[in-house]
Short mmCIF file of C-alpha atoms in Angstrom, two decimals:
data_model
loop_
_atom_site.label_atom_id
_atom_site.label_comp_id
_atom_site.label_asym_id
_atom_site.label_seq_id
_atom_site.Cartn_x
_atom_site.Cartn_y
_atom_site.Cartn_z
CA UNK B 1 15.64 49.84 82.38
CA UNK B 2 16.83 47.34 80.31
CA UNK B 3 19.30 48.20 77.25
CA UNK B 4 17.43 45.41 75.18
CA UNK B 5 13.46 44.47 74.49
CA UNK B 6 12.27 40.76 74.24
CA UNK B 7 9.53 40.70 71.49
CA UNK B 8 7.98 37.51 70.35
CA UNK B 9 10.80 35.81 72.48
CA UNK B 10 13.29 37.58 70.13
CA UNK B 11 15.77 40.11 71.81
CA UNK B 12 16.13 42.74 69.84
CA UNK B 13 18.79 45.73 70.44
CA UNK B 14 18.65 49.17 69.96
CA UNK B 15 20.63 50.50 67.44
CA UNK B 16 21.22 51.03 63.52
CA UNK B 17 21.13 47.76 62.41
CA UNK B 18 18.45 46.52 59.73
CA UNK B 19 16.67 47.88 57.27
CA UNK B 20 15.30 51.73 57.51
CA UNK B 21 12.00 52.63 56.10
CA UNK B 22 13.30 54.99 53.48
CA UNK B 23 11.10 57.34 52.01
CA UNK B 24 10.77 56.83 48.59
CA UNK B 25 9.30 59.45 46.37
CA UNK B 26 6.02 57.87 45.12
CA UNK B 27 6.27 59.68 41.64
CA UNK B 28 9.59 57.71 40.84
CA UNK B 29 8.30 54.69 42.53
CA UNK B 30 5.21 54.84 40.37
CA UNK B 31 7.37 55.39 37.34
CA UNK B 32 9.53 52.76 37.76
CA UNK B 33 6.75 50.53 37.79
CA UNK B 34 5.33 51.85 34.57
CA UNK B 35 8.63 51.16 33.14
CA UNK B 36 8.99 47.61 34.37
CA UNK B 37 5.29 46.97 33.06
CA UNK B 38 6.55 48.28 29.39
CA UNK B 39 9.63 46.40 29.69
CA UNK B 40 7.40 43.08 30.81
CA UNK B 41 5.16 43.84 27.78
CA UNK B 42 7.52 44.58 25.24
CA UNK B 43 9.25 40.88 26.70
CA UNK B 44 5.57 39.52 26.24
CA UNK B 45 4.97 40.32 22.54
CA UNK B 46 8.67 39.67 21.28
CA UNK B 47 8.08 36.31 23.41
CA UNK B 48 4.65 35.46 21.43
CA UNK B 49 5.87 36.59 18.30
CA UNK B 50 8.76 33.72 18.16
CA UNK B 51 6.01 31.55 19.58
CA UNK B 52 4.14 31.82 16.27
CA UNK B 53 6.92 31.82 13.95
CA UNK B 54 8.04 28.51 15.23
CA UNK B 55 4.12 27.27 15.20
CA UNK B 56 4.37 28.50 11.41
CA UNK B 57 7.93 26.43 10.36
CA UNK B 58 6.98 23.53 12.39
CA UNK B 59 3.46 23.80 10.19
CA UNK B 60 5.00 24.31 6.97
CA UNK B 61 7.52 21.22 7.73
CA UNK B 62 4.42 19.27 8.51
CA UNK B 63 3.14 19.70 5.19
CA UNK B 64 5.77 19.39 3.68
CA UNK B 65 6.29 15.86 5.32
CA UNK B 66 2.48 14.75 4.71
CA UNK B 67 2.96 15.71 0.81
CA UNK B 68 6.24 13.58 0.55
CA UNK B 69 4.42 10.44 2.69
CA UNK B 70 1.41 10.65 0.10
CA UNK B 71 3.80 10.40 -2.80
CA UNK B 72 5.21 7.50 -1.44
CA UNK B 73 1.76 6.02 -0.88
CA UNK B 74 1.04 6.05 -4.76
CA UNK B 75 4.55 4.83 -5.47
CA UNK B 76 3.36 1.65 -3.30
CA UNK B 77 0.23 1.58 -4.69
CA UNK B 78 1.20 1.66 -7.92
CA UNK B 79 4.62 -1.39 -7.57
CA UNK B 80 1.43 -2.86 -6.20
CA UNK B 81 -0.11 -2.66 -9.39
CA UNK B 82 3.01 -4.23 -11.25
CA UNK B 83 3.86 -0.34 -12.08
CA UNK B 84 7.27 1.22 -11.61
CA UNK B 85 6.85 5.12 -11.32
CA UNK B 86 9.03 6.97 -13.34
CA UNK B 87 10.85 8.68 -10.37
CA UNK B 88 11.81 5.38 -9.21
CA UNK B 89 13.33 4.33 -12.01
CA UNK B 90 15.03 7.75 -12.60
CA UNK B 91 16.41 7.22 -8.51
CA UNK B 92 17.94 3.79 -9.57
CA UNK B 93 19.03 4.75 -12.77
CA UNK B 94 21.15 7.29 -11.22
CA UNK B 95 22.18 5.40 -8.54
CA UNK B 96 23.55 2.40 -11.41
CA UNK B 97 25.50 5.62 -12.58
CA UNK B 98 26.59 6.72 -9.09
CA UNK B 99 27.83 3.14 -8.87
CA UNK B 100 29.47 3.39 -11.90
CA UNK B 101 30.88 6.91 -11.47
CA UNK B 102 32.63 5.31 -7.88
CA UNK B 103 33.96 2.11 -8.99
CA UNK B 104 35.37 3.51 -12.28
CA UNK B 105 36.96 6.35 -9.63
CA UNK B 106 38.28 3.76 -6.98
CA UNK B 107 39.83 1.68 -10.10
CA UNK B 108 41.84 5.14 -11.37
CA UNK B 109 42.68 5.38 -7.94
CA UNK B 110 43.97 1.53 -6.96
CA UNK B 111 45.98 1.92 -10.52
CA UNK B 112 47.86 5.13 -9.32
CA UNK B 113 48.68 3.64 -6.05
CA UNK B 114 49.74 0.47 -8.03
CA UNK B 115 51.84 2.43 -10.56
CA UNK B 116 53.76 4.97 -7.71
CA UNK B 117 54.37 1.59 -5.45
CA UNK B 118 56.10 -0.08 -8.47
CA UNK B 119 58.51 2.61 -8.92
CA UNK B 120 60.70 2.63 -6.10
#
């Protein structure tokens, strides 16, 4: 007799080697997988949950964004009309004064460099 089988043109050796079917208690098996199938739930719903909340910023943002583009349709509309809406003119009033505000700063500023380079 031969110390080694050929099955399915493999040769396979007796001895320890591979896997042993290992009797596992089917009570813990069967709570394990209970557990796993909470644990895979629990993952579901926290999952879905973020789902919607982003759904629910990304909708606000869009509204947000659709009220702001229809403002600036009646702004056109009305410079189309030979009208200047008042937020326009407030936005380049304060701009004039931004202007203002900087160039009056970057003068203070060019006469302090001016005045420290003078005295040596």
């Amino acid at each position: 007799v031969l110390p080694f089988q050929v099955v399915g043109g493999k040769v396979k050796k007796p001895g320890k080697r591979g896997r042993k079917p290992a009797k596992i208690d089917l009570k813990a098996k069967l709570e394990r997988s209970r557990q796993s199938a909470r644990e895979c739930r629990a993952r579901k719903k926290l999952r879905y949950q973020y789902l919607e909340e982003l759904v629910s910023s990304r909708e606000r943002a869009i509204c947000a964004l659709r009220e702001e583009l229809e403002m600036y349709k009646q702004w056109c509309m009305a410079m189309d009309q030979g009208k200047i809406p008042s937020e326009i003119k407030a936005l380049l009033t304060g701009e004039e004064q931004g202007k203002a505000q900087q160039n009056s700063t970057k003068l203070a500023k060019a006469g302090k460099t001016e005045a420290n380079s003078s005295n040596p």
